mmCIF file of C-alpha atoms in Angstrom:
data_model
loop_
_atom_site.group_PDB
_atom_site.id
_atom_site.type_symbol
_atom_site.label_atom_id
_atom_site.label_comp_id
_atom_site.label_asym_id
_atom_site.label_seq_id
_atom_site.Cartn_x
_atom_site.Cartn_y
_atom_site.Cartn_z
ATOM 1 C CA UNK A 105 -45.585 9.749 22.755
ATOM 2 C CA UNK A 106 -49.079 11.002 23.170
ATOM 3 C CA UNK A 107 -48.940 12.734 26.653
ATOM 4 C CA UNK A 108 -46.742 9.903 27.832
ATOM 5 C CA UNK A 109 -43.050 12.055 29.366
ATOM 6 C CA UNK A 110 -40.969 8.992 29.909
ATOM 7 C CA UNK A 111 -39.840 8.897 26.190
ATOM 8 C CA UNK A 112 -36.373 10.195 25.771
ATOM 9 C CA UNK A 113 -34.130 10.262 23.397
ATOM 10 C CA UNK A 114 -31.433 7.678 23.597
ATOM 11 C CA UNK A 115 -28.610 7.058 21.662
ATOM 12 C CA UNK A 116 -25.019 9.110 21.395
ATOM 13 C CA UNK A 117 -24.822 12.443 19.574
ATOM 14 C CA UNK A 118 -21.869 14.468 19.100
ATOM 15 C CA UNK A 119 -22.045 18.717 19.217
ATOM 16 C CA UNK A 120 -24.638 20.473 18.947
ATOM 17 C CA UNK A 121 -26.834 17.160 18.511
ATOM 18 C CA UNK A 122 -25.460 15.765 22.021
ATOM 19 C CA UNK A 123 -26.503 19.655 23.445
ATOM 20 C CA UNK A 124 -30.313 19.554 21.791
ATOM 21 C CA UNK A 125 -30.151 15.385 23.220
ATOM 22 C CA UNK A 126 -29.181 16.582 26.784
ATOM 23 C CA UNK A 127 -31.840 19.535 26.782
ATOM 24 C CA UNK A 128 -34.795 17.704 25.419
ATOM 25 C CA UNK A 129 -34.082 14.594 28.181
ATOM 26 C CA UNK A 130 -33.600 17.722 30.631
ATOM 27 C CA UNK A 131 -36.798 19.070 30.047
ATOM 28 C CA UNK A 132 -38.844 15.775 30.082
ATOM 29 C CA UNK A 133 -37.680 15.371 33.417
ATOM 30 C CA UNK A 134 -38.726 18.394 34.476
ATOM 31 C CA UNK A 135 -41.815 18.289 32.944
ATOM 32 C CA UNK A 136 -42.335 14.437 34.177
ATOM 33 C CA UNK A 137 -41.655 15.743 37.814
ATOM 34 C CA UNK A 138 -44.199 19.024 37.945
ATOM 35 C CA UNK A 139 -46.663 17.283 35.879
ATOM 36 C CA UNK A 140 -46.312 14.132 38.656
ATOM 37 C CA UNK A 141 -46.366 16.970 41.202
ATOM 38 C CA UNK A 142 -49.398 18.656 39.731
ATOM 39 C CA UNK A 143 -51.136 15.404 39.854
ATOM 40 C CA UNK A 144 -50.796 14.771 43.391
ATOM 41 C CA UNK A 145 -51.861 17.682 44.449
ATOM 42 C CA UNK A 146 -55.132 17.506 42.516
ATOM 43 C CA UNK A 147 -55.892 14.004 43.316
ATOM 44 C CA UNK A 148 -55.419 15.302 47.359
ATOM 45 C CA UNK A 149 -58.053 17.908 46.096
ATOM 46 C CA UNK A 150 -60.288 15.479 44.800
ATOM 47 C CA UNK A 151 -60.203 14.267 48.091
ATOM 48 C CA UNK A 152 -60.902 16.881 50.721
ATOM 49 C CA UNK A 153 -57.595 16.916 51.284
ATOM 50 C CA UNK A 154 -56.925 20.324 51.561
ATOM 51 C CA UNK A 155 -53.609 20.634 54.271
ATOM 52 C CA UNK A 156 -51.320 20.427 50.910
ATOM 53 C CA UNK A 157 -47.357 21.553 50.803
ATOM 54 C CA UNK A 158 -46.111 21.763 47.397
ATOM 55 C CA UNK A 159 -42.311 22.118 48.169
ATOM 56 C CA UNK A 160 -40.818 21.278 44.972
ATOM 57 C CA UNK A 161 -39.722 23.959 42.932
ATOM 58 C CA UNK A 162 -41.655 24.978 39.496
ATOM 59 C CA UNK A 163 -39.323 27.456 37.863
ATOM 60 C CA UNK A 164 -39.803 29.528 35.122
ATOM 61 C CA UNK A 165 -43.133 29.252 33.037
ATOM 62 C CA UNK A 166 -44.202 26.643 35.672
ATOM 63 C CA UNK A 167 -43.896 29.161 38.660
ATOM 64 C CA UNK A 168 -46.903 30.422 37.638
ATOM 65 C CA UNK A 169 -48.886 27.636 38.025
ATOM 66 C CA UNK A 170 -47.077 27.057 41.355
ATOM 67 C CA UNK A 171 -48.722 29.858 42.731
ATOM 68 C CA UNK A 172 -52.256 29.693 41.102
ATOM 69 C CA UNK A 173 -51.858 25.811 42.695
ATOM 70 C CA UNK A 174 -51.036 27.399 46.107
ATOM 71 C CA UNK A 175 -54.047 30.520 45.990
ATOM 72 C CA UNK A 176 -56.438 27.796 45.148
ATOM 73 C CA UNK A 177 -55.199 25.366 48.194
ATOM 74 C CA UNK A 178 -55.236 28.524 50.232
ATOM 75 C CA UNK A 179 -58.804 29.864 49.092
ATOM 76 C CA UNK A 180 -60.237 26.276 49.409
ATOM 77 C CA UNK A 181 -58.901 26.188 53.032
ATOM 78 C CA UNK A 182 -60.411 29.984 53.691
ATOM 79 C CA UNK A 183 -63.760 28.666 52.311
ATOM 80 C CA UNK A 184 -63.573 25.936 54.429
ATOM 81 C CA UNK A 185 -62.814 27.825 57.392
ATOM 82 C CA UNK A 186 -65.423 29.630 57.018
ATOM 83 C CA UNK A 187 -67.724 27.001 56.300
ATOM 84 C CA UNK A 188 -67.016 25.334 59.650
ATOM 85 C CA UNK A 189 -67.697 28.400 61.592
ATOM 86 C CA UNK A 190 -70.975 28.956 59.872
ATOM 87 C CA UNK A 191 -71.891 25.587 60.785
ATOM 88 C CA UNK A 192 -70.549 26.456 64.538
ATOM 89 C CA UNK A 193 -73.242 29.052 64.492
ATOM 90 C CA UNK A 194 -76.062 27.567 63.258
ATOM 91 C CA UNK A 195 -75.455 24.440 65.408
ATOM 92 C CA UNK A 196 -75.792 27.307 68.025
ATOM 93 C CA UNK A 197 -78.493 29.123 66.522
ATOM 94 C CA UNK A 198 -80.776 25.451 66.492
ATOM 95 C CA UNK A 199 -79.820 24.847 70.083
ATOM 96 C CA UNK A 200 -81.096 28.257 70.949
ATOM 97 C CA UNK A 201 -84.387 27.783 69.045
ATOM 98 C CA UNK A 202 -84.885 24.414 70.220
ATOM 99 C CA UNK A 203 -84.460 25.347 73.715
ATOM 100 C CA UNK A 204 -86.661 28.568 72.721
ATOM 101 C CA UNK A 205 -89.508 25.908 71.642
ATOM 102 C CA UNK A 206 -89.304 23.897 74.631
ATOM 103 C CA UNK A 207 -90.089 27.187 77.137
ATOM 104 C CA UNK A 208 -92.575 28.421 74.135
ATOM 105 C CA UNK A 209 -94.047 24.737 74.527
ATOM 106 C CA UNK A 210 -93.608 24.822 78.688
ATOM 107 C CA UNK A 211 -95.826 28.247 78.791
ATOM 108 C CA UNK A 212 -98.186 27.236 75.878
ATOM 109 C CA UNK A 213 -98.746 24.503 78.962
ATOM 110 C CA UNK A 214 -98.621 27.131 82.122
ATOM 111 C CA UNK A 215 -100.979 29.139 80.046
ATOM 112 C CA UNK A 216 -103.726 26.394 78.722
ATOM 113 C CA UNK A 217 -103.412 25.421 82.661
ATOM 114 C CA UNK A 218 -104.317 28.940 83.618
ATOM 115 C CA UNK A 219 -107.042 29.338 81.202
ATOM 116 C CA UNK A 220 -108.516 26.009 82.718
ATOM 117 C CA UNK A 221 -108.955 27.839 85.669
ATOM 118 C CA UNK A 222 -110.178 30.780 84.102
ATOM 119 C CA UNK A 223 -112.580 28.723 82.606
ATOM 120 C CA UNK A 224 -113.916 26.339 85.654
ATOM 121 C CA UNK A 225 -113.759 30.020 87.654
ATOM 122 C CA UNK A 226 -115.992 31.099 85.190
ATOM 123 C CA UNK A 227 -118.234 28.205 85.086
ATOM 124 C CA UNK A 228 -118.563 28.424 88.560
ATOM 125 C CA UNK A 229 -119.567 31.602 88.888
ATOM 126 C CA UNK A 230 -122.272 31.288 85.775
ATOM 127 C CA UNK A 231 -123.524 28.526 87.811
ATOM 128 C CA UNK A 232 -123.854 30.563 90.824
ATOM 129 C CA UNK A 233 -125.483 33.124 88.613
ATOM 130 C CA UNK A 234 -127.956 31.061 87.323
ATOM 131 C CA UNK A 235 -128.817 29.548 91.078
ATOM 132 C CA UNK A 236 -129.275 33.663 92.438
ATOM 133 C CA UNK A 237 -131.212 34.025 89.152
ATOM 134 C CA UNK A 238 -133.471 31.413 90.308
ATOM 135 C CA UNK A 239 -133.381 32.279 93.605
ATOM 136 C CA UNK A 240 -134.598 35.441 92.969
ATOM 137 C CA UNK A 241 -137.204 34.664 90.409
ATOM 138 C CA UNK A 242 -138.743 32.446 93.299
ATOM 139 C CA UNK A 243 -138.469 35.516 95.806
ATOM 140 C CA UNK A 244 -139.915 37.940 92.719
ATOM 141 C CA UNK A 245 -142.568 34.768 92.734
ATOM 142 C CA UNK A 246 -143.258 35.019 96.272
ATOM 143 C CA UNK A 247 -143.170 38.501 96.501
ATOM 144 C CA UNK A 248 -146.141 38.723 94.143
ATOM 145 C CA UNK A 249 -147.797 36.167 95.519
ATOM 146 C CA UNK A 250 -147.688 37.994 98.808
ATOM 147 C CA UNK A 251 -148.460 41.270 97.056
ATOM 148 C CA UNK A 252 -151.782 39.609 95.861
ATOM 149 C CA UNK A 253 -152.417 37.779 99.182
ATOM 150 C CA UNK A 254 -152.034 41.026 100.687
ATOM 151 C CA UNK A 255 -154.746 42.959 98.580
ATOM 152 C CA UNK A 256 -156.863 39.879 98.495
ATOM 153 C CA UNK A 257 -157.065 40.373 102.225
ATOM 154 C CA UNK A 258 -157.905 43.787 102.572
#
């Protein structure tokens, strides 16, 4: 047999031997049908399949597996849930920081254009600085000059 649940027991039996016959072939059905059961729902599992009825009835000591099948179909599809709404957000979340780098980026831009300025204002006015510090260096110049004339004249 090993693992296989087709095997039955053929043949005709009489009493309590046709009884044990007709319960053993019973119970291989039943086994045969929520093992089969059991493995379609786990192959769906294995893949991402996770919208899974299981309709057919597991009574019994099967019942219990029934409904650890069904918490782990409904767990898997909470997870998931979740999953896809985290993913919601932090599509969200990167479209707010991208567009967050793109002003960052657009007032590094203002800014370096202002500073620019800054700077040639600046420039400008060091140059005029310089040109009124020579200017009056020559009048400091002349003004000495004139100071001397002056004195050499009297």
């Amino acid at each position: 047999m090993d693992g296989q649940l087709d095997s039955y027991i053929t043949g005709d039996y009489k009493g309590a031997f046709e009884s044990l016959h007709n319960a053993i072939n019973t119970t291989l059905n039943q086994l045969s049908a929520i093992v089969g059961d059991i493995s379609r729902v786990t192959t769906l599992l294995s893949q991402d399949n996770y919208n899974i009825d299981i309709a057919m009835e597991y009574n019994g000591d099967f019942y219990p597996i029934k409904e650890g099948l069904i918490k782990i179909i409904d767990r898997i599809n909470i997870v998931m849930e979740e999953i896809n709404i985290t993913s919601l957000k932090v599509e969200e979340n990167s479209k707010s920081i991208s567009q967050s780098s793109a002003d960052l980026s657009e007032g590094v831009v203002r800014q370096t254009k202002v500073v620019e300025q800054v700077r040639s204002a600046v420039d400008g006015i060091a140059v005029k600085s310089k040109q009124s510090a020579e200017t009056a260096q020559r009048a400091s110049d002349l003004a000495v000059v004139s100071t001397q004339r002056a004195s050499d004249g009297n």
